[in-house]
GROMACS .gro file of C-alpha atoms in nm:
model
  385
    1MET     CA    1  16.929  -1.597  18.213
    2LEU     CA    2  17.026  -1.297  18.002
    3ASP     CA    3  16.663  -1.182  17.986
    4ASP     CA    4  16.662  -1.145  18.362
    5GLU     CA    5  16.969  -0.918  18.377
    6PRO     CA    6  16.888  -0.577  18.527
    7GLY     CA    7  16.866  -0.297  18.269
    8ARG     CA    8  16.842  -0.532  17.973
    9LYS     CA    9  16.554  -0.445  17.737
   10ARG     CA   10  16.298  -0.711  17.665
   11THR     CA   11  16.287  -0.833  17.308
   12ARG     CA   12  15.999  -0.682  17.109
   13LEU     CA   13  15.836  -0.903  16.850
   14TRP     CA   14  15.720  -0.790  16.507
   15VAL     CA   15  15.443  -1.052  16.523
   16HIS     CA   16  15.356  -1.243  16.838
   17PRO     CA   17  15.391  -1.621  16.798
   18ILE     CA   18  15.020  -1.668  16.878
   19VAL     CA   19  14.923  -1.426  16.600
   20ALA     CA   20  15.180  -1.578  16.364
   21GLN     CA   21  14.988  -1.907  16.376
   22ARG     CA   22  14.687  -1.744  16.209
   23GLN     CA   23  14.820  -1.801  15.858
   24GLN     CA   24  14.941  -2.152  15.934
   25LYS     CA   25  14.618  -2.268  16.098
   26GLU     CA   26  14.393  -2.071  15.858
   27GLN     CA   27  14.184  -1.985  16.162
   28PHE     CA   28  13.948  -1.747  15.988
   29HIS     CA   29  13.885  -1.960  15.680
   30LYS     CA   30  13.803  -2.268  15.883
   31LEU     CA   31  13.568  -2.074  16.110
   32PHE     CA   32  13.402  -1.885  15.824
   33ASN     CA   33  13.355  -2.192  15.605
   34ASP     CA   34  13.214  -2.396  15.893
   35LEU     CA   35  12.964  -2.123  15.978
   36ARG     CA   36  12.842  -2.100  15.619
   37GLN     CA   37  12.750  -2.466  15.628
   38ASP     CA   38  12.477  -2.398  15.885
   39ALA     CA   39  12.242  -2.105  15.823
   40ASN     CA   40  12.111  -2.095  16.180
   41LYS     CA   41  12.459  -2.100  16.335
   42PHE     CA   42  12.572  -1.830  16.093
   43LYS     CA   43  12.279  -1.607  16.188
   44SER     CA   44  12.341  -1.664  16.557
   45TYR     CA   45  12.708  -1.577  16.515
   46CYS     CA   46  12.674  -1.275  16.285
   47ARG     CA   47  12.318  -1.162  16.376
   48MET     CA   48  12.215  -1.180  16.009
   49SER     CA   49  12.152  -1.439  15.741
   50ILE     CA   50  12.419  -1.557  15.499
   51GLU     CA   51  12.247  -1.376  15.213
   52THR     CA   52  12.229  -1.050  15.408
   53PHE     CA   53  12.596  -1.082  15.509
   54ASP     CA   54  12.695  -1.130  15.144
   55HIS     CA   55  12.486  -0.830  15.041
   56LEU     CA   56  12.641  -0.620  15.316
   57LEU     CA   57  12.991  -0.729  15.213
   58ILE     CA   58  12.927  -0.621  14.854
   59CYS     CA   59  12.818  -0.277  14.979
   60LEU     CA   60  13.125  -0.233  15.201
   61HIS     CA   61  13.392  -0.419  15.002
   62PRO     CA   62  13.544  -0.116  14.820
   63ASP     CA   63  13.637   0.044  15.154
   64LEU     CA   64  13.739  -0.276  15.334
   65ASN     CA   65  13.966  -0.423  15.069
   66PHE     CA   66  14.339  -0.355  15.113
   67VAL     CA   67  14.637  -0.468  14.908
   68ASP     CA   68  14.917  -0.695  15.030
   69THR     CA   69  15.258  -0.541  15.095
   70SER     CA   70  15.609  -0.679  15.094
   71MET     CA   71  15.597  -0.683  15.475
   72ARG     CA   72  15.270  -0.870  15.534
   73ARG     CA   73  14.948  -0.992  15.382
   74SER     CA   74  14.641  -0.775  15.421
   75ILE     CA   75  14.338  -0.881  15.623
   76SER     CA   76  14.050  -0.963  15.390
   77ALA     CA   77  13.727  -0.764  15.375
   78GLU     CA   78  13.534  -1.072  15.486
   79GLN     CA   79  13.746  -1.110  15.799
   80ARG     CA   80  13.727  -0.739  15.881
   81LEU     CA   81  13.350  -0.747  15.860
   82LEU     CA   82  13.321  -1.070  16.061
   83VAL     CA   83  13.545  -0.938  16.339
   84THR     CA   84  13.338  -0.619  16.361
   85LEU     CA   85  13.004  -0.801  16.360
   86ARG     CA   86  13.127  -1.035  16.630
   87PHE     CA   87  13.233  -0.743  16.848
   88LEU     CA   88  12.898  -0.567  16.801
   89ALA     CA   89  12.701  -0.889  16.851
   90THR     CA   90  12.872  -0.987  17.177
   91GLY     CA   91  13.042  -0.682  17.326
   92ASN     CA   92  13.345  -0.905  17.393
   93SER     CA   93  13.669  -0.725  17.468
   94PHE     CA   94  13.936  -0.686  17.201
   95ALA     CA   95  14.156  -0.912  17.412
   96SER     CA   96  13.895  -1.187  17.388
   97LEU     CA   97  13.859  -1.143  17.011
   98HIS     CA   98  14.239  -1.156  16.988
   99PHE     CA   99  14.233  -1.524  17.085
  100GLU     CA  100  13.927  -1.600  16.874
  101PHE     CA  101  14.065  -1.460  16.549
  102LEU     CA  102  14.441  -1.466  16.622
  103LEU     CA  103  14.475  -1.098  16.541
  104GLY     CA  104  14.660  -0.836  16.743
  105ILE     CA  105  14.456  -0.638  16.994
  106SER     CA  106  14.551  -0.304  16.836
  107THR     CA  107  14.475  -0.450  16.494
  108ILE     CA  108  14.126  -0.553  16.604
  109SER     CA  109  14.068  -0.209  16.754
  110GLY     CA  110  14.162  -0.044  16.425
  111ILE     CA  111  13.950  -0.286  16.222
  112VAL     CA  112  13.639  -0.232  16.436
  113CYS     CA  113  13.661   0.148  16.430
  114HIS     CA  114  13.733   0.165  16.057
  115THR     CA  115  13.460  -0.084  15.964
  116CYS     CA  116  13.202   0.093  16.182
  117LYS     CA  117  13.283   0.419  16.007
  118VAL     CA  118  13.248   0.253  15.665
  119ILE     CA  119  12.915   0.097  15.763
  120TRP     CA  120  12.777   0.439  15.860
  121GLN     CA  121  12.905   0.612  15.546
  122ARG     CA  122  12.807   0.339  15.299
  123LEU     CA  123  12.463   0.246  15.434
  124ARG     CA  124  12.324   0.575  15.558
  125GLU     CA  125  12.163   0.690  15.233
  126ALA     CA  126  12.035   0.341  15.156
  127VAL     CA  127  11.874   0.244  15.488
  128MET     CA  128  11.807   0.578  15.658
  129PRO     CA  129  11.763   0.843  15.387
  130THR     CA  130  11.633   1.192  15.459
  131PRO     CA  131  11.252   1.151  15.468
  132THR     CA  132  11.037   1.317  15.204
  133ALA     CA  133  10.669   1.411  15.231
  134ALA     CA  134  10.583   1.078  15.066
  135ASP     CA  135  10.793   0.893  15.324
  136TRP     CA  136  10.615   1.068  15.611
  137LEU     CA  137  10.276   0.975  15.463
  138ARG     CA  138  10.384   0.611  15.435
  139ILE     CA  139  10.505   0.609  15.796
  140ALA     CA  140  10.182   0.774  15.914
  141ALA     CA  141   9.973   0.514  15.730
  142GLY     CA  142  10.167   0.230  15.895
  143ILE     CA  143  10.128   0.373  16.246
  144ASN     CA  144   9.759   0.446  16.194
  145GLN     CA  145   9.697   0.093  16.070
  146SER     CA  146   9.873  -0.079  16.360
  147ALA     CA  147   9.829   0.170  16.648
  148GLN     CA  148   9.516   0.364  16.544
  149PHE     CA  149   9.687   0.701  16.583
  150PRO     CA  150   9.634   0.904  16.262
  151ASN     CA  151   9.866   1.176  16.137
  152CYS     CA  152  10.155   1.033  16.343
  153ILE     CA  153  10.493   1.029  16.170
  154GLY     CA  154  10.692   0.842  16.432
  155ALA     CA  155  10.772   0.778  16.798
  156LEU     CA  156  11.059   0.965  16.962
  157ASP     CA  157  11.269   0.875  17.266
  158GLY     CA  158  11.624   0.861  17.396
  159LYS     CA  159  11.827   0.556  17.502
  160HIS     CA  160  12.123   0.576  17.740
  161ILE     CA  161  12.425   0.383  17.611
  162ARG     CA  162  12.652   0.283  17.899
  163VAL     CA  163  13.017   0.394  17.861
  164LYS     CA  164  13.326   0.390  18.078
  165LYS     CA  165  13.405   0.686  18.303
  166LEU     CA  166  13.633   0.928  18.122
  167SER     CA  167  13.913   1.115  18.294
  168HIS     CA  168  13.838   1.481  18.371
  169SER     CA  169  13.480   1.447  18.242
  170GLY     CA  170  13.320   1.542  18.571
  171SER     CA  171  12.950   1.460  18.584
  172ARG     CA  172  12.872   1.533  18.219
  173TYR     CA  173  12.826   1.166  18.131
  174PHE     CA  174  12.664   1.068  18.463
  175ASN     CA  175  12.291   1.018  18.413
  176TYR     CA  176  11.990   1.003  18.645
  177LYS     CA  177  12.012   0.621  18.641
  178GLN     CA  178  12.343   0.651  18.825
  179TYR     CA  179  12.585   0.539  18.554
  180PHE     CA  180  12.793   0.700  18.278
  181SER     CA  181  12.634   0.715  17.935
  182VAL     CA  182  12.586   0.886  17.604
  183VAL     CA  183  12.241   0.923  17.453
  184LEU     CA  184  12.100   0.778  17.134
  185MET     CA  185  11.790   0.980  17.046
  186ALA     CA  186  11.583   0.824  16.772
  187LEU     CA  187  11.259   0.855  16.580
  188ALA     CA  188  11.113   0.515  16.488
  189ASP     CA  189  10.840   0.400  16.250
  190SER     CA  190  10.589   0.115  16.276
  191ASP     CA  191  10.841  -0.131  16.124
  192TYR     CA  192  11.075  -0.064  16.420
  193LYS     CA  193  11.323   0.107  16.189
  194PHE     CA  194  11.500   0.429  16.282
  195VAL     CA  195  11.403   0.728  16.068
  196ILE     CA  196  11.620   1.000  16.225
  197VAL     CA  197  11.884   0.970  16.497
  198ASP     CA  198  12.097   1.200  16.709
  199ILE     CA  199  12.398   1.035  16.874
  200GLY     CA  200  12.649   1.131  17.139
  201ALA     CA  201  12.482   1.375  17.378
  202TYR     CA  202  12.603   1.368  17.740
  203GLY     CA  203  12.414   1.128  17.964
  204SER     CA  204  12.341   1.406  18.213
  205THR     CA  205  12.142   1.604  17.954
  206SER     CA  206  11.763   1.579  17.953
  207ASP     CA  207  11.573   1.453  17.649
  208ARG     CA  208  11.416   1.794  17.602
  209ARG     CA  209  11.752   1.971  17.590
  210ILE     CA  210  11.904   1.707  17.361
  211LEU     CA  211  11.621   1.747  17.111
  212SER     CA  212  11.637   2.125  17.132
  213ALA     CA  213  12.012   2.127  17.058
  214SER     CA  214  11.996   1.864  16.784
  215ARG     CA  215  11.967   1.920  16.411
  216MET     CA  216  11.639   1.727  16.415
  217GLY     CA  217  11.496   1.960  16.680
  218GLU     CA  218  11.610   2.268  16.491
  219ARG     CA  219  11.455   2.145  16.166
  220LEU     CA  220  11.134   2.058  16.349
  221ARG     CA  221  11.109   2.407  16.497
  222GLN     CA  222  11.184   2.568  16.161
  223ASN     CA  223  10.936   2.343  15.979
  224GLN     CA  224  11.212   2.205  15.756
  225LEU     CA  225  11.135   1.833  15.781
  226ALA     CA  226  10.924   1.831  15.462
  227LEU     CA  227  10.616   1.733  15.662
  228PRO     CA  228  10.289   1.691  15.472
  229GLU     CA  229  10.025   1.962  15.496
  230PRO     CA  230   9.776   1.927  15.782
  231SER     CA  231   9.479   1.706  15.702
  232ARG     CA  232   9.151   1.611  15.867
  233LEU     CA  233   9.157   1.303  16.083
  234PRO     CA  234   8.977   0.999  15.932
  235GLY     CA  235   8.599   1.042  15.934
  236SER     CA  236   8.622   1.377  16.110
  237ALA     CA  237   8.463   1.702  16.000
  238GLY     CA  238   8.678   1.901  16.242
  239PRO     CA  239   8.974   2.126  16.164
  240PRO     CA  240   9.280   1.982  15.984
  241ALA     CA  241   9.539   1.837  16.221
  242PRO     CA  242   9.913   1.866  16.162
  243PHE     CA  243  10.132   1.557  16.139
  244VAL     CA  244  10.288   1.492  16.478
  245ILE     CA  245  10.556   1.294  16.659
  246VAL     CA  246  10.456   1.112  16.978
  247ALA     CA  247  10.687   1.119  17.280
  248ASP     CA  248  10.688   1.077  17.656
  249GLU     CA  249  10.652   1.345  17.922
  250GLY     CA  250  11.023   1.428  17.905
  251PHE     CA  251  10.965   1.635  17.590
  252ALA     CA  252  10.803   1.975  17.551
  253LEU     CA  253  10.466   2.009  17.382
  254SER     CA  254  10.469   2.175  17.039
  255PRO     CA  255  10.246   2.170  16.730
  256HIS     CA  256  10.440   1.873  16.588
  257LEU     CA  257  10.544   1.700  16.912
  258MET     CA  258  10.284   1.535  17.135
  259PRO     CA  259  10.369   1.425  17.492
  260PRO     CA  260  10.089   1.290  17.714
  261PHE     CA  261   9.861   1.500  17.930
  262PRO     CA  262  10.002   1.569  18.278
  263ARG     CA  263   9.859   1.394  18.584
  264ARG     CA  264   9.659   1.682  18.728
  265ASP     CA  265   9.293   1.724  18.639
  266MET     CA  266   9.277   1.394  18.454
  267ASP     CA  267   8.943   1.287  18.308
  268ASP     CA  268   8.843   1.003  18.077
  269ARG     CA  269   8.903   1.211  17.766
  270LYS     CA  270   9.263   1.283  17.866
  271ARG     CA  271   9.322   0.926  17.978
  272ILE     CA  272   9.202   0.800  17.641
  273PHE     CA  273   9.442   1.036  17.464
  274ASN     CA  274   9.731   0.916  17.681
  275TYR     CA  275   9.638   0.554  17.616
  276ARG     CA  276   9.632   0.606  17.239
  277LEU     CA  277   9.959   0.799  17.248
  278THR     CA  278  10.128   0.530  17.457
  279SER     CA  279  10.017   0.264  17.209
  280ALA     CA  280  10.184   0.458  16.928
  281ARG     CA  281  10.492   0.540  17.134
  282ARG     CA  282  10.576   0.172  17.189
  283TYR     CA  283  10.747   0.151  16.849
  284VAL     CA  284  11.056   0.340  16.955
  285GLU     CA  285  11.077   0.144  17.283
  286CYS     CA  286  11.053  -0.184  17.090
  287ALA     CA  287  11.308  -0.062  16.834
  288PHE     CA  288  11.555   0.004  17.117
  289GLY     CA  289  11.478  -0.340  17.259
  290ILE     CA  290  11.548  -0.509  16.926
  291LEU     CA  291  11.867  -0.306  16.884
  292SER     CA  292  12.014  -0.401  17.220
  293SER     CA  293  11.897  -0.762  17.195
  294LYS     CA  294  12.062  -0.816  16.857
  295TRP     CA  295  12.375  -0.604  16.913
  296ARG     CA  296  12.477  -0.692  17.268
  297VAL     CA  297  12.761  -0.445  17.280
  298PHE     CA  298  12.489  -0.224  17.434
  299GLN     CA  299  12.430  -0.461  17.725
  300SER     CA  300  12.753  -0.368  17.900
  301SER     CA  301  12.974  -0.061  17.931
  302ILE     CA  302  13.152   0.021  17.603
  303GLN     CA  303  13.523   0.054  17.683
  304MET     CA  304  13.614   0.301  17.410
  305LYS     CA  305  13.677   0.671  17.364
  306PRO     CA  306  13.370   0.891  17.297
  307ASP     CA  307  13.440   0.933  16.925
  308ASN     CA  308  13.472   0.557  16.883
  309VAL     CA  309  13.159   0.496  17.092
  310THR     CA  310  12.974   0.720  16.846
  311LEU     CA  311  13.107   0.511  16.557
  312VAL     CA  312  12.985   0.191  16.724
  313ILE     CA  313  12.636   0.336  16.782
  314GLN     CA  314  12.617   0.468  16.426
  315ALA     CA  315  12.714   0.128  16.285
  316CYS     CA  316  12.459  -0.056  16.499
  317VAL     CA  317  12.181   0.180  16.393
  318MET     CA  318  12.266   0.120  16.027
  319LEU     CA  319  12.289  -0.257  16.076
  320HIS     CA  320  11.959  -0.253  16.265
  321ASN     CA  321  11.779  -0.093  15.970
  322PHE     CA  322  11.972  -0.304  15.718
  323THR     CA  323  11.868  -0.632  15.881
  324ARG     CA  324  11.509  -0.512  15.934
  325ILE     CA  325  11.492  -0.452  15.558
  326HIS     CA  326  11.673  -0.761  15.430
  327ASP     CA  327  11.609  -1.023  15.699
  328ALA     CA  328  11.258  -0.913  15.799
  329SER     CA  329  11.341  -1.021  16.155
  330THR     CA  330  11.046  -1.152  16.349
  331ASP     CA  331  10.982  -1.081  16.714
  332ALA     CA  332  11.016  -1.453  16.789
  333ASP     CA  333  11.362  -1.459  16.632
  334LEU     CA  334  11.479  -1.201  16.883
  335GLY     CA  335  11.301  -1.342  17.185
  336LEU     CA  336  11.097  -1.026  17.232
  337ASN     CA  337  10.733  -0.975  17.323
  338MET     CA  338  10.645  -0.643  17.168
  339THR     CA  339  10.314  -0.597  17.345
  340SER     CA  340  10.480  -0.639  17.684
  341SER     CA  341  10.693  -0.332  17.618
  342VAL     CA  342  10.391  -0.099  17.617
  343SER     CA  343  10.362   0.103  17.933
  344LEU     CA  344  10.005   0.199  18.018
  345ASP     CA  345  10.092   0.440  18.295
  346LEU     CA  346   9.854   0.716  18.197
  347SER     CA  347   9.914   0.950  18.488
  348ARG     CA  348  10.282   1.037  18.468
  349PRO     CA  349  10.358   1.402  18.538
  350GLY     CA  350  10.463   1.649  18.272
  351ARG     CA  351  10.479   2.021  18.202
  352PRO     CA  352  10.239   2.139  17.933
  353GLY     CA  353  10.359   2.379  17.668
  354THR     CA  354  10.155   2.647  17.498
  355ALA     CA  355  10.198   2.635  17.118
  356GLY     CA  356  10.074   2.276  17.083
  357LEU     CA  357   9.779   2.286  17.323
  358ALA     CA  358   9.522   2.336  17.048
  359VAL     CA  359   9.669   2.052  16.843
  360ARG     CA  360   9.657   1.814  17.138
  361GLU     CA  361   9.296   1.911  17.200
  362ILE     CA  362   9.208   1.820  16.840
  363PHE     CA  363   9.346   1.470  16.887
  364ALA     CA  364   9.191   1.430  17.234
  365ASP     CA  365   8.847   1.529  17.101
  366TYR     CA  366   8.882   1.296  16.805
  367PHE     CA  367   8.981   0.991  17.012
  368SER     CA  368   8.671   1.040  17.229
  369SER     CA  369   8.438   1.096  16.934
  370PRO     CA  370   8.235   0.826  16.757
  371GLU     CA  371   8.459   0.865  16.450
  372GLY     CA  372   8.785   0.807  16.634
  373ALA     CA  373   8.699   0.596  16.937
  374LEU     CA  374   8.810   0.233  16.976
  375SER     CA  375   8.573  -0.025  17.120
  376TRP     CA  376   8.821  -0.133  17.390
  377GLN     CA  377   8.972   0.198  17.497
  378MET     CA  378   8.737   0.258  17.791
  379ASP     CA  379   8.815  -0.086  17.934
  380ALA     CA  380   9.188  -0.012  17.889
  381ILE     CA  381   9.184   0.316  18.080
  382ARG     CA  382   8.968   0.177  18.359
  383GLY     CA  383   9.219  -0.101  18.412
  384SER     CA  384   9.507   0.150  18.430
  385ARG     CA  385   9.362   0.374  18.702
   0.00000   0.00000   0.00000
């Protein structure tokens, strides 16, 4: 055979025969039309309802619509969005999606990265706008109603997103859990939506250092988050308390950031504060759980370059908020038990700060007072000892 002759170059194809069958078989149109006939199957496939998909497509269409050329027909906005959603929903490799959609592997890679970027740019102002004082008050009211923690404007934590090992990266991405990752740091409200995010820090970096180096941390230190003025806690005649963010012991105490009391010298008053803080902090843990359950690209190592990993995370954060708003996803839909995510370990160690000590004492006194106490909190802390 001529193809087996030494030194003879292999023939390169403009379009692989497998991909060329896409137009003939109308693979996408058959799949898409079949899915739209069954609302439950569509939601399982795309992780959103048909109505939400159509709304999302309208928002993204101007940046996903390309014109045909004399060389080839363009890939439609609908197909670009469906390919991207399927990648984010499953974490399947581009090679696997190649056979599912009959598109080239490099084409799928380009579609996913471009669509993720468009999702972030188009949806950011709509689903995660910069909070105003009125927004913070609304968030605080929601958390107080459901978690009985007044003057709380959100729960903060970091999530490690597993990535492949990069050449010449040393140990920068290697985290304490013994795998390579980048960090998604997020502030969540009582609706399990993300309010502020910081994406892309090295996995080896501690939560405290990530927050300190982030724009969110800088604005928090400089009092530039448009937080409401301090106010008295409900029913209390004590001093006004500032609005605070609750976090775990990995963060430093400050007037607007409340980690739990450290383990040493624990008494019932401190245990009650830690219990109430943990109840409020569950929102960010549950938000991360919903995110990774819906968008399963986070359940395995993302085999992409760091800049593209950031695009994927940004898109998933936007889609998370978008579906929370438009689909009103229930916990049962996602197979999650929110109450089971609450950790009641009230004695985890931490290093107290100095500037926020007085603020933490205000909350600790209030939660142990007749005005702020809950009827079941003593039973809760006794069971956690």
